[in-house]
Structures are given as structure tokens and as C-alpha cells.
mmCIF file of C-alpha atoms in Angstrom:
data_model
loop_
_atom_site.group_PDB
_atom_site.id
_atom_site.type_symbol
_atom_site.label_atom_id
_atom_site.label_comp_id
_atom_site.label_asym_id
_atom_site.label_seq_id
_atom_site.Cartn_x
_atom_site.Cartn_y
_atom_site.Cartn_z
ATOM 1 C CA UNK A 1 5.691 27.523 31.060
ATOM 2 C CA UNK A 2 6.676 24.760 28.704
ATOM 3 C CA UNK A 3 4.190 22.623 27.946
ATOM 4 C CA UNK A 4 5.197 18.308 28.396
ATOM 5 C CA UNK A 5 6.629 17.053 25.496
ATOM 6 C CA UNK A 6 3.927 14.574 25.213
ATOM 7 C CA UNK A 7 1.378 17.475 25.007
ATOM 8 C CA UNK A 8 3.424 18.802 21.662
ATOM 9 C CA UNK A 9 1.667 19.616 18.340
ATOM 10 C CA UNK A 10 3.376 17.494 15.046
ATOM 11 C CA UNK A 11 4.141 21.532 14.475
ATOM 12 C CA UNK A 12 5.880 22.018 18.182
ATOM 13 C CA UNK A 13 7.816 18.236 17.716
ATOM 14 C CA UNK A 14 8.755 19.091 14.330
ATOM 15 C CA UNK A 15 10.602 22.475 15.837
ATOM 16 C CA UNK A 16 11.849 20.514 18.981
ATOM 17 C CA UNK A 17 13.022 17.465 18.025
ATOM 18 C CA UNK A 18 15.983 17.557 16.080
ATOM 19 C CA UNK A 19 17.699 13.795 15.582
ATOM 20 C CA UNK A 20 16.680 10.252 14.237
ATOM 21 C CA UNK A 21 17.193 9.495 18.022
ATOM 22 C CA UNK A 22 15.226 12.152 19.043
ATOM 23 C CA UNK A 23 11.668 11.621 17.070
ATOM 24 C CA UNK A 24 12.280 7.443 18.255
ATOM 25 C CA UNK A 25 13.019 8.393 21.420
ATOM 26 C CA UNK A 26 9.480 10.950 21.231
ATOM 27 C CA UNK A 27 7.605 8.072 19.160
ATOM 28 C CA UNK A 28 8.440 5.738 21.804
ATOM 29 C CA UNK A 29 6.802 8.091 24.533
ATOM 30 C CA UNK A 30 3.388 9.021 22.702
ATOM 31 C CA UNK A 31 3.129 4.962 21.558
ATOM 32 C CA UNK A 32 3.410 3.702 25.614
ATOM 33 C CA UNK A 33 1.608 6.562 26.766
ATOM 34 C CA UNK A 34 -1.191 5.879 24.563
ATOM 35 C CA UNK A 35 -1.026 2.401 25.309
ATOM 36 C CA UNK A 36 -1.074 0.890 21.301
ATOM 37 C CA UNK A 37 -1.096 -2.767 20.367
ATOM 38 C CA UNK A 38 1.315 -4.059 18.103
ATOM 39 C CA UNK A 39 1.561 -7.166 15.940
ATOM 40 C CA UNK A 40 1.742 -6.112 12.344
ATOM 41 C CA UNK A 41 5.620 -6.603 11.956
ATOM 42 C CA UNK A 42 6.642 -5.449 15.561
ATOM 43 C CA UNK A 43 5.939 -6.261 19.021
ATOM 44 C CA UNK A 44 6.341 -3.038 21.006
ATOM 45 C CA UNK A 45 6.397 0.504 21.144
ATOM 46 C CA UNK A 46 10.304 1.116 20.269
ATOM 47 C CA UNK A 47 10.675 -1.330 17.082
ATOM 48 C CA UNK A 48 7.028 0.390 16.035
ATOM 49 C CA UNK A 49 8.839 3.581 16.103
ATOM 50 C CA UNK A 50 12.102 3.104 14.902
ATOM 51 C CA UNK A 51 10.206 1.178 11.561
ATOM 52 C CA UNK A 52 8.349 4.390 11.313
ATOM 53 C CA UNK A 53 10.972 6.379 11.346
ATOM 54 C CA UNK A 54 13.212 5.444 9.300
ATOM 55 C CA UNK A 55 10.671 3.838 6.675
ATOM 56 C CA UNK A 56 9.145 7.960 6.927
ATOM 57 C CA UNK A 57 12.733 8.712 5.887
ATOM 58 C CA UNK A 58 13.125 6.225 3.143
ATOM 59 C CA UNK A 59 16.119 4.793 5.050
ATOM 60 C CA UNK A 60 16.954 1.266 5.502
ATOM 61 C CA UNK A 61 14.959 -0.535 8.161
ATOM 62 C CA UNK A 62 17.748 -2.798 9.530
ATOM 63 C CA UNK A 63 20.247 -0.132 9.870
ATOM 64 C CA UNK A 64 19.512 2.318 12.733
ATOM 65 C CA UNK A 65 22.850 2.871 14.160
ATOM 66 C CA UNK A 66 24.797 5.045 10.969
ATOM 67 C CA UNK A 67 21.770 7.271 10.935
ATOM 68 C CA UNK A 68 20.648 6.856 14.724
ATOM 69 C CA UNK A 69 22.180 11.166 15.165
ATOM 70 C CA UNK A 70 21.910 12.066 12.000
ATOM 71 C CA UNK A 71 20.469 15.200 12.239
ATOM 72 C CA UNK A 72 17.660 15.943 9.689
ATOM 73 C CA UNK A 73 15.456 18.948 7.638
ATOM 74 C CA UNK A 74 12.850 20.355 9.190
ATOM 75 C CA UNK A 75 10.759 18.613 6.382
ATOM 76 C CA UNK A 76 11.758 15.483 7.215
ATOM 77 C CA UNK A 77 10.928 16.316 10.996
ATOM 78 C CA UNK A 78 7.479 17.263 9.798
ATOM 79 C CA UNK A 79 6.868 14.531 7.662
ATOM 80 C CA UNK A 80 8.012 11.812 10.802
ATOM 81 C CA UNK A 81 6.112 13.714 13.556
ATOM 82 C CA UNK A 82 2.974 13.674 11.482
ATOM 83 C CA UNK A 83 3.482 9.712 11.011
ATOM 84 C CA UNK A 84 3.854 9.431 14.402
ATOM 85 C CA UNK A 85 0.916 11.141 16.112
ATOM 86 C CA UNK A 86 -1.027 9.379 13.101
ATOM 87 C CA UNK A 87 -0.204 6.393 14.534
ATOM 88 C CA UNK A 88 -1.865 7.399 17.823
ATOM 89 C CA UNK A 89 -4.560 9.207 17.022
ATOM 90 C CA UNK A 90 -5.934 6.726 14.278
ATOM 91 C CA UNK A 91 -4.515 3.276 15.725
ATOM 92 C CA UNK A 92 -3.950 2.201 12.043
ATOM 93 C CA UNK A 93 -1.279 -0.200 11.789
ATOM 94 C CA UNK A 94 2.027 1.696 10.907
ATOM 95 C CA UNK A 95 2.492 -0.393 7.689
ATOM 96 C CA UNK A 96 -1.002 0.853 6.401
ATOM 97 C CA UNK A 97 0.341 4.801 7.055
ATOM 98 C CA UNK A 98 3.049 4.256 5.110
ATOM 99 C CA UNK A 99 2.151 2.073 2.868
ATOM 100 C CA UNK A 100 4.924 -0.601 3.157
ATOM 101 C CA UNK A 101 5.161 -3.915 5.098
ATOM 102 C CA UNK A 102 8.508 -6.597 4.921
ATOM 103 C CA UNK A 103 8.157 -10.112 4.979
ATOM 104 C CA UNK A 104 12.022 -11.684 4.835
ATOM 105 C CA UNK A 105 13.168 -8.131 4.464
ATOM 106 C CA UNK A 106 11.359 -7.664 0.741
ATOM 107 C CA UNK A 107 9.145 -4.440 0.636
ATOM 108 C CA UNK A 108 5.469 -4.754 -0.386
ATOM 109 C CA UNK A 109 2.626 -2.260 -0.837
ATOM 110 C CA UNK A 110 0.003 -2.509 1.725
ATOM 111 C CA UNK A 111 -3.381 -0.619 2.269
ATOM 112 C CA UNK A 112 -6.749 -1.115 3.941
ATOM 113 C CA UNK A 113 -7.946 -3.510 1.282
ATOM 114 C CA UNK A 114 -5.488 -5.618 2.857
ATOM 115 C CA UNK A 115 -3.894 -7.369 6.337
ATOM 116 C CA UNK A 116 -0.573 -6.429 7.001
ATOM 117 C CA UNK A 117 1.500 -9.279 5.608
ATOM 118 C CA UNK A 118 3.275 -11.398 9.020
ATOM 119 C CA UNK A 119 3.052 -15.112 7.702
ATOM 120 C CA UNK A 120 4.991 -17.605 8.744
ATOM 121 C CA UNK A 121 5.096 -19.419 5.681
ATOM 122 C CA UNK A 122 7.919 -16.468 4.657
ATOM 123 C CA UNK A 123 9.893 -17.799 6.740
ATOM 124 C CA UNK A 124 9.742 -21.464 6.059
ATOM 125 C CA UNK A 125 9.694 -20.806 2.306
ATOM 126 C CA UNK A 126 13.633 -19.015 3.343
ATOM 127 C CA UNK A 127 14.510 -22.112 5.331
ATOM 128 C CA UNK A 128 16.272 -25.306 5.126
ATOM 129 C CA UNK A 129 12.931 -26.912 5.099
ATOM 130 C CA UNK A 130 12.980 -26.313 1.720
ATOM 131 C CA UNK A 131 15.667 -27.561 -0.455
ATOM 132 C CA UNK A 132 17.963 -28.208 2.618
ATOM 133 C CA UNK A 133 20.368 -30.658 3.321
ATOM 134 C CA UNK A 134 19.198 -32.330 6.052
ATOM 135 C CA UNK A 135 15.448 -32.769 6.202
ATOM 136 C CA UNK A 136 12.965 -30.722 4.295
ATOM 137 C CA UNK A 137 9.351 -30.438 3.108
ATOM 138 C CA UNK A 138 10.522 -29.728 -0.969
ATOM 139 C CA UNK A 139 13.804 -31.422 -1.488
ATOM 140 C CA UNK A 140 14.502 -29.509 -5.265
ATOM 141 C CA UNK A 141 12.644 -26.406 -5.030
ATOM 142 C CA UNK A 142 14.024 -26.493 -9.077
ATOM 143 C CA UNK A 143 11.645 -29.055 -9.802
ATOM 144 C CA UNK A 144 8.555 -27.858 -8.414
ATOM 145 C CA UNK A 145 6.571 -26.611 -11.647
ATOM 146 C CA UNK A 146 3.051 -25.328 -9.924
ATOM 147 C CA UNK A 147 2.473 -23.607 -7.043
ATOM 148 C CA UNK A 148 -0.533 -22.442 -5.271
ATOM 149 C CA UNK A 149 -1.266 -19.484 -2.885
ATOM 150 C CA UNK A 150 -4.677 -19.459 -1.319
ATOM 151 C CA UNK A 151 -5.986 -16.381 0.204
ATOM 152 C CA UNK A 152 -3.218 -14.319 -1.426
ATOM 153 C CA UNK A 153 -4.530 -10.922 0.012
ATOM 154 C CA UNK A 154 -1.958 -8.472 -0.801
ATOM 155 C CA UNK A 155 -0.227 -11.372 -2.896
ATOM 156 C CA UNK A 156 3.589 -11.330 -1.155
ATOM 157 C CA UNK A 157 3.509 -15.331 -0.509
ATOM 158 C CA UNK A 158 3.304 -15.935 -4.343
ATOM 159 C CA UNK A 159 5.507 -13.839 -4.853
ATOM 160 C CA UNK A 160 8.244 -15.362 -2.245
ATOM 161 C CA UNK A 161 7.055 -18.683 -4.130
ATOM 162 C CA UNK A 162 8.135 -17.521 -7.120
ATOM 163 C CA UNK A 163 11.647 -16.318 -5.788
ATOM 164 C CA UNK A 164 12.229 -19.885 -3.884
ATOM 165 C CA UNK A 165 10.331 -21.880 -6.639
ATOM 166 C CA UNK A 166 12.114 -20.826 -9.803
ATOM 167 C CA UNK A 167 10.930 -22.731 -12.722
ATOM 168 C CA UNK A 168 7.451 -22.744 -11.033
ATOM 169 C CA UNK A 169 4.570 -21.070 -12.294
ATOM 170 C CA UNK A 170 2.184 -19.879 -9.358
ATOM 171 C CA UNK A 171 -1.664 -19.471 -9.398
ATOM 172 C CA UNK A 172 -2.795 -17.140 -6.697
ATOM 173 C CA UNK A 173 -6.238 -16.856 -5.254
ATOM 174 C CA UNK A 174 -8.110 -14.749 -3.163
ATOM 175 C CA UNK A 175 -12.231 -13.891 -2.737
ATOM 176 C CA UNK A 176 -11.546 -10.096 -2.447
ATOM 177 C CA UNK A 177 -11.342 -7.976 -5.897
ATOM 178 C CA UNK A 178 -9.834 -5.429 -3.673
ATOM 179 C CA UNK A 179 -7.388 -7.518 -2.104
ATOM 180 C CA UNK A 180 -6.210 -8.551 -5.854
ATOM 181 C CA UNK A 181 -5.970 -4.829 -7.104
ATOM 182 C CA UNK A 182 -3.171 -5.071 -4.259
ATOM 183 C CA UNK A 183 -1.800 -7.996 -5.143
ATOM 184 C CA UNK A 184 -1.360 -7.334 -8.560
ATOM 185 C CA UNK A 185 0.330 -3.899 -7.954
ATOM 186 C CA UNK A 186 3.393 -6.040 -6.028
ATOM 187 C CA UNK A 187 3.238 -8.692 -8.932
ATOM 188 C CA UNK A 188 4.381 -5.874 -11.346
ATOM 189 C CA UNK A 189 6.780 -4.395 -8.953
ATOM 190 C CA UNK A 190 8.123 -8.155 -8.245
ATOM 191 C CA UNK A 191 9.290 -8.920 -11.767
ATOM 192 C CA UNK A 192 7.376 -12.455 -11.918
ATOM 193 C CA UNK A 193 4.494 -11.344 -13.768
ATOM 194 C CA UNK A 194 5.165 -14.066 -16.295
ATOM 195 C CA UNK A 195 5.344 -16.184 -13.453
ATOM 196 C CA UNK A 196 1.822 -15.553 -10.964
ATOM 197 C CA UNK A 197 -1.276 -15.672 -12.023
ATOM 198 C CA UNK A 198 -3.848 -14.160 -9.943
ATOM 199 C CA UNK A 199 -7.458 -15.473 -9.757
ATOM 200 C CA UNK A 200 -10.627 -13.987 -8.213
ATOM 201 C CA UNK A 201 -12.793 -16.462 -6.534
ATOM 202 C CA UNK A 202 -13.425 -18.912 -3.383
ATOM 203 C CA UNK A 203 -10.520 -21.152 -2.568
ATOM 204 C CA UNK A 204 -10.144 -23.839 -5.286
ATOM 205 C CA UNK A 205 -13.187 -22.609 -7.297
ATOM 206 C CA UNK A 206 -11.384 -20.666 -10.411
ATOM 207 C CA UNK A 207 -8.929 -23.300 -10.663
ATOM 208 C CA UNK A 208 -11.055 -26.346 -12.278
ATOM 209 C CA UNK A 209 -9.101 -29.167 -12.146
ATOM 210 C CA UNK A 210 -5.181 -28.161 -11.853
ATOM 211 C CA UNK A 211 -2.935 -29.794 -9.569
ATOM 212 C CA UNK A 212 -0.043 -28.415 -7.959
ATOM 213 C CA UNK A 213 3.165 -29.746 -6.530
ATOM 214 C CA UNK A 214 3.241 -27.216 -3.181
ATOM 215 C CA UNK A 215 -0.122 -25.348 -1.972
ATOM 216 C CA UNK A 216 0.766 -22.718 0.088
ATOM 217 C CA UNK A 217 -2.029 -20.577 2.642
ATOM 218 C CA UNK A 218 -2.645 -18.176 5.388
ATOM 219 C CA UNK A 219 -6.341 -18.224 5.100
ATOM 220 C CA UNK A 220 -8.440 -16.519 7.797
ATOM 221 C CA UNK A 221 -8.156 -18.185 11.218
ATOM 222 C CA UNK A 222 -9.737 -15.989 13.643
ATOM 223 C CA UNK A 223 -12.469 -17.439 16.106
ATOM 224 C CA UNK A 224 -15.572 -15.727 17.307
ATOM 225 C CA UNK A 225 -14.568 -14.449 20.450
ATOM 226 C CA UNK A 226 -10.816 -13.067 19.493
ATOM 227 C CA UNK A 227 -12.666 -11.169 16.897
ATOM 228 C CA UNK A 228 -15.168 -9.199 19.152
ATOM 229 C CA UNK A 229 -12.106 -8.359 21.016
ATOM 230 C CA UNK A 230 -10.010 -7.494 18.855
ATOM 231 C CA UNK A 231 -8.023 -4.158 19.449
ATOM 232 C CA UNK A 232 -8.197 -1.088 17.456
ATOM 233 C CA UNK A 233 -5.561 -1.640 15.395
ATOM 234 C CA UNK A 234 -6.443 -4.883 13.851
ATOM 235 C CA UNK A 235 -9.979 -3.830 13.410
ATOM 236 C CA UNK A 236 -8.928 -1.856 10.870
ATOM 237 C CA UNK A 237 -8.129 -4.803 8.747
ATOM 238 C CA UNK A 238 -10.895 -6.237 6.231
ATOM 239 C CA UNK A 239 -12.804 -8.626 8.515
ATOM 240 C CA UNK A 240 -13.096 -11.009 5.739
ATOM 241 C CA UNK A 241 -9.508 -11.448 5.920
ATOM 242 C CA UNK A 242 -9.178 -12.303 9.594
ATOM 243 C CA UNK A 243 -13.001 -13.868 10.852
ATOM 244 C CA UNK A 244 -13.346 -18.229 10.077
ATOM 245 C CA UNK A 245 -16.317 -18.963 12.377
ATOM 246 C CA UNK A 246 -17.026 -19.679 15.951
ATOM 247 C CA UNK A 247 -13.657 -21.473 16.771
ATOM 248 C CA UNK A 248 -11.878 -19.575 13.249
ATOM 249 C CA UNK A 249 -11.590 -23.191 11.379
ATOM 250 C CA UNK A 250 -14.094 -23.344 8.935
ATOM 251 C CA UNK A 251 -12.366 -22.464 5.590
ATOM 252 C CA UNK A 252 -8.838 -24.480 7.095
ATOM 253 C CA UNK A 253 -11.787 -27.757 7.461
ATOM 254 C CA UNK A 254 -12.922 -26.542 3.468
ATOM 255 C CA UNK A 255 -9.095 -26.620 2.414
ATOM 256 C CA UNK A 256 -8.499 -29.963 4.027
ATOM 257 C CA UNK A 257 -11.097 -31.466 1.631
ATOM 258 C CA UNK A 258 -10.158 -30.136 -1.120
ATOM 259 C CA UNK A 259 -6.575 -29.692 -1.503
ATOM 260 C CA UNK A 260 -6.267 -33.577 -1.744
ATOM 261 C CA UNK A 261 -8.023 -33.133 -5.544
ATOM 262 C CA UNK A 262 -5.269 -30.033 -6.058
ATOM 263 C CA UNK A 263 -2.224 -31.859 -5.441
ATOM 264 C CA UNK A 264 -0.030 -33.765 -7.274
ATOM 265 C CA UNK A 265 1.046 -37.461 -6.062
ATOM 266 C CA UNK A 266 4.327 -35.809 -4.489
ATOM 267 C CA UNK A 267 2.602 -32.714 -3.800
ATOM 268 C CA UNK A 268 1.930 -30.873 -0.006
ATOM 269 C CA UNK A 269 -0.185 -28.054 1.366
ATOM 270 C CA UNK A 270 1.611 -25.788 3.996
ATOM 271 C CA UNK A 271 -0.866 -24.225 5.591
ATOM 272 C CA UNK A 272 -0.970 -21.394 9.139
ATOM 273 C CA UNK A 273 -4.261 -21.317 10.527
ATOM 274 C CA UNK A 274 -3.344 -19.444 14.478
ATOM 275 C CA UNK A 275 -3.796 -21.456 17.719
ATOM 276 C CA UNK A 276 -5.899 -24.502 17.061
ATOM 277 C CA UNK A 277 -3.661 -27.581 16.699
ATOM 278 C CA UNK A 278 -6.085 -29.335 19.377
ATOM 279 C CA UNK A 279 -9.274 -29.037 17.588
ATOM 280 C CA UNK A 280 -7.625 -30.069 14.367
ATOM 281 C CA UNK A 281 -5.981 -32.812 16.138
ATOM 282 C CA UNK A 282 -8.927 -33.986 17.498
ATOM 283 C CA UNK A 283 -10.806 -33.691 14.865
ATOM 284 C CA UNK A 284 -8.593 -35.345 12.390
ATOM 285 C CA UNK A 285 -7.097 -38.230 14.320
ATOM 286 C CA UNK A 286 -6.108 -39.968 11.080
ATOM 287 C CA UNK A 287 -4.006 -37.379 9.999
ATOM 288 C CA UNK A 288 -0.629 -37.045 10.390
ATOM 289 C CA UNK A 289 0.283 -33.325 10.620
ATOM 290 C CA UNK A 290 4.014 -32.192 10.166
ATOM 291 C CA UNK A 291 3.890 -29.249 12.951
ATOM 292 C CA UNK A 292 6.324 -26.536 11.775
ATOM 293 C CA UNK A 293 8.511 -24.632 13.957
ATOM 294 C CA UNK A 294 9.544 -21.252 13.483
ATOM 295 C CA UNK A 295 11.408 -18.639 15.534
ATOM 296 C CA UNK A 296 8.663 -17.532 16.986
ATOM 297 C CA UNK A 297 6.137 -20.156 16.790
ATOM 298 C CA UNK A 298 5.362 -23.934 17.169
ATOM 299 C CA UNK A 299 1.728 -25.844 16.102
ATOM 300 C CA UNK A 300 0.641 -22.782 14.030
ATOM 301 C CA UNK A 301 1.325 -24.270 10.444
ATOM 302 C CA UNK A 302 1.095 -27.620 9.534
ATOM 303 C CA UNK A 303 2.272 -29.697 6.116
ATOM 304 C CA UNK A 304 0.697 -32.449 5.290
ATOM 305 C CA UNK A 305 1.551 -34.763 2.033
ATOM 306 C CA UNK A 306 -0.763 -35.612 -0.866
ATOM 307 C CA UNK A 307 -0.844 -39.287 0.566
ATOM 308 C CA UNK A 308 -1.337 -37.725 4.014
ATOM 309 C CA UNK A 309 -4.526 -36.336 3.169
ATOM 310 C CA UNK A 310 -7.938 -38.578 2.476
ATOM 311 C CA UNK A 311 -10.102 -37.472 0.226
ATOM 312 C CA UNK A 312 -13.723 -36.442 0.753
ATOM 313 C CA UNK A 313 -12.424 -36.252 4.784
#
């Protein structure tokens, strides 16, 4: 008798399964079945598995349908089916099997020493927020000289600074030596390594005194009690990376006193920092935050101006 298909080896699918649409379609089954959680670029089982397959087949990952019944070597069927009980049997993020996560469909490496890269602020930077007709954050992204990138982790916001910002020179920081080893591999893949300059310390620390016209930052935002329940797959992220303190706002509170001495007098900090636009609000009645809306968000980043901000608040 033939054993389920969800009971196969990698081996048995390898032999079996003979289509792109056939190891999604199998991906798919073993990713509800096992009952993963998603959030690292996708947000369900059948975008998780179509990324991983054809990102396991070096294919383009917006272009499923010319390659949807393609049908492929039985290395390639190995090499997918392996990726794809990984993915259950570890609960590591798909990007951190393969190595590879997008942000505004640009490639960067990604391992453990790492989050997954799934700002925001990538999509803003893209927008007509900035240098747009109508009205925007950074009216001549040709003028802005410095930019800043706090908590750079695997360093893919500097580098989308330094594509949107292009006679800027950007300074990128993060506290993790391991998270810069990262980030500098994707500076010298992005060809701005004239451009970012990556520093190892805590927030505005290795910077002395410089000022910059646009600070930029997806610093670590999650409270106490979302990280004790955190699922599997996001627990294999650095902690350092994701925990901020009981309700996960102490280093956005640091950055808010700071920044003010980083800016220049036209400068602004964009900064996503999660769910809590009520404690901030409440907490800092006097300032007037520019909530941000993206496709898929609204109250999760903020901008606030140079003159916005009050010193020593």
C-alpha cells in the first residue's frame, strides 16, 4: 500500500513529484499540515512555497506562471524537496534556508546573525513620499548629502538609501559585529561601497557629532509579552534584534532624544517601531508625528522633522 503523500521521504517526493506545480502544490500540503507561521516576506503557506521553490531553482520570484509545468531534473527535485521538509522540520524562516530575502524586489544575503529584512521604510523610500509631486517627506532626494541607518542588521535599508539618495553618503549603524559581517557582504554586492559606511556601536555612539539630512530606522520594537510568545520561526532570529523592553519602546524613547542633535535644520528621522502609536502618543503629546501609511500598514512608522523634535525630551 502506498504510503500518503504527506508521509513521503525528500527521497520518495523527489521520485514522485515531477513539476514546479507539483513540489508547490506538495510544499503547500506539508506547510498547512504542519501548521507554520509566516511573516518573513509571506503570509501563508502557498506564497511560502512558491518563494521556495522557485528561489531553490534560481528562477525569478515574480514569475510563476512560464515555469509553473515546467518539468524539472531529478536534482533539482532533490534539491526543492529537501528545502521544503527543512522548512518543516526546523521552522527556520525560508529566507534563512536559502539564504536570500527581497525588500522592493532587490535580493540580499540573509543568515541567523540576522532578521529577515520586511521594513516598511523600503517601501516608503520607493514612494512618492519621497521626491514626489504632490506631497512628500524629501522633496529632492538629489540634494540630500547624509543619510543615516540605525540598527542596520543585515544593512539592505542603507543600501535602498543609497539607490533613492544618490549624491548621499550613508553611515550605517548597528550594535551586533555579526549583524555587520552581514551587512557588509550586501554593501560589496550593492556597488555603493564608496557610498555606506558601516559603524559598530550603540545607536548614535560611533558617530560623534555628524548630522544628517534623513535618519532612517527599524530598531527593535518587540514588547515583553509578544516575545515570550513568539512562534518558532521568529525565535530563531537574534533576540537582540527583535526584544525593546516591557512594552518594546525603550531604544525608539533613546532615538527620540537623540536624533534631534543628529539632524540637520531641514533634516527628519523615519522611524517603524510595530504597534505602539498610543503609548508614544501619549507619551509625547507635544509631538507632532507624521503617521505613514503603507499598503499594508497605518501608525507603524512615524516622521517627524528636525523642528518637530525637542531636544533633551
Amino acid at each position: 500500500m502506498t504510503k500518503p503523500s504527506l508521509d513521503l521521504t525528500p527521497a520518495d517526493a523527489a521520485t514522485e513529484l515531477r513539476t514546479v506545480r507539483d513540489l508547490i502544490r506538495y510544499g503547500v500540503s506539508r506547510f498547512n499540515e504542519a501548521d507554520l507561521d509566516y511573516g518573513h516576506g509571506t503570509t501563508n503557506a502557498h506564497d511560502e512555497a512558491v518563494f521556495m521553490v522557485l528561489e531553490g531553482l534560481s528562477l525569478p520570484i515574480d514569475q510563476l506562471d512560464p515555469y509553473v509545468d515546467a518539468r524539472l531534473t531529478l536534482a533539482e527535485r532533490r534539491k526543492v524537496a529537501d528545502l521544503l521538509h527543512a522548512r518543516v522540520e526546523t521552522r527556520k524562516p525560508a529566507s534563512y534556508l536559502l539564504n536570500k530575502a527581497y525588500i522592493q524586489g532587490i535580493p540580499f544575503y540573509v543568515d541567523e546573525r540576522v532578521i529577515v529584512p520586511r521594513s516598511y521604510i523600503g517601501e516608503i523610500l520607493f514612494s512618492d513620499l519621497i521626491g514626489g509631486d504632490d506631497f512628500t517627506l524629501v522633496e529632492d532626494p538629489t540634494e540630500v548629502e547624509r543619510v543615516l541607518d540605525l540598527c542596520t542588521g543585515s544593512g539592505c535599508l542603507a543600501i535602498l538609501a543609497a539607490q533613492i539618495f544618490p549624491e548621499a553618503q550613508v553611515d550605517a549603524v548597528d550594535l551586533s559585529a555579526d549583524a555587520l559581517e552581514v551587512a557588509k557582504r550586501n554593501v560589496a554586492d550593492s556597488g555603493f561601497e564608496d557610498r555606506i559606511a558601516l559603524h559598530h556601536g550603540d545607536l548614535f555612539a560611533p558617530l560623534k557629532n555628524r548630522k544628517y539630512d534623513v535618519i532612517i530606522t527599524n530598531p527593535p520594537y518587540v514588547d515583553a509579552e509578544a516575545m515570550a510568545a513568539l512562534p518558532p520561526e521568529f525565535r530563531h532570529e537574534p533576540e537582540m534584534a527583535l526584544a525593546s523592553g516591557e512594552d518594546g519602546l525603550d531604544i525608539v524613547r533613546r532615538i527620540l532624544k537623540e536624533a534631534p542633535k543628529h539632524l540637520t535644520a531641514e533634516g527628519g528621522l523615519l522611524c517603524e517601531f510595530g504597534t505602539g502609536r498610543e503609548i508614544l502618543e501619549a507619551e509625547y503629546p507635544d509631538l507632532d508625528f507624521f503617521w505613514v501609511e503603507t499598503a499594508n500598514s497605518f501608525g507603524e512608522v512615524f516622521w517627524l522633522t528636525r523642528d518637530q523634535l525637542k531636544p533633551g525630551k
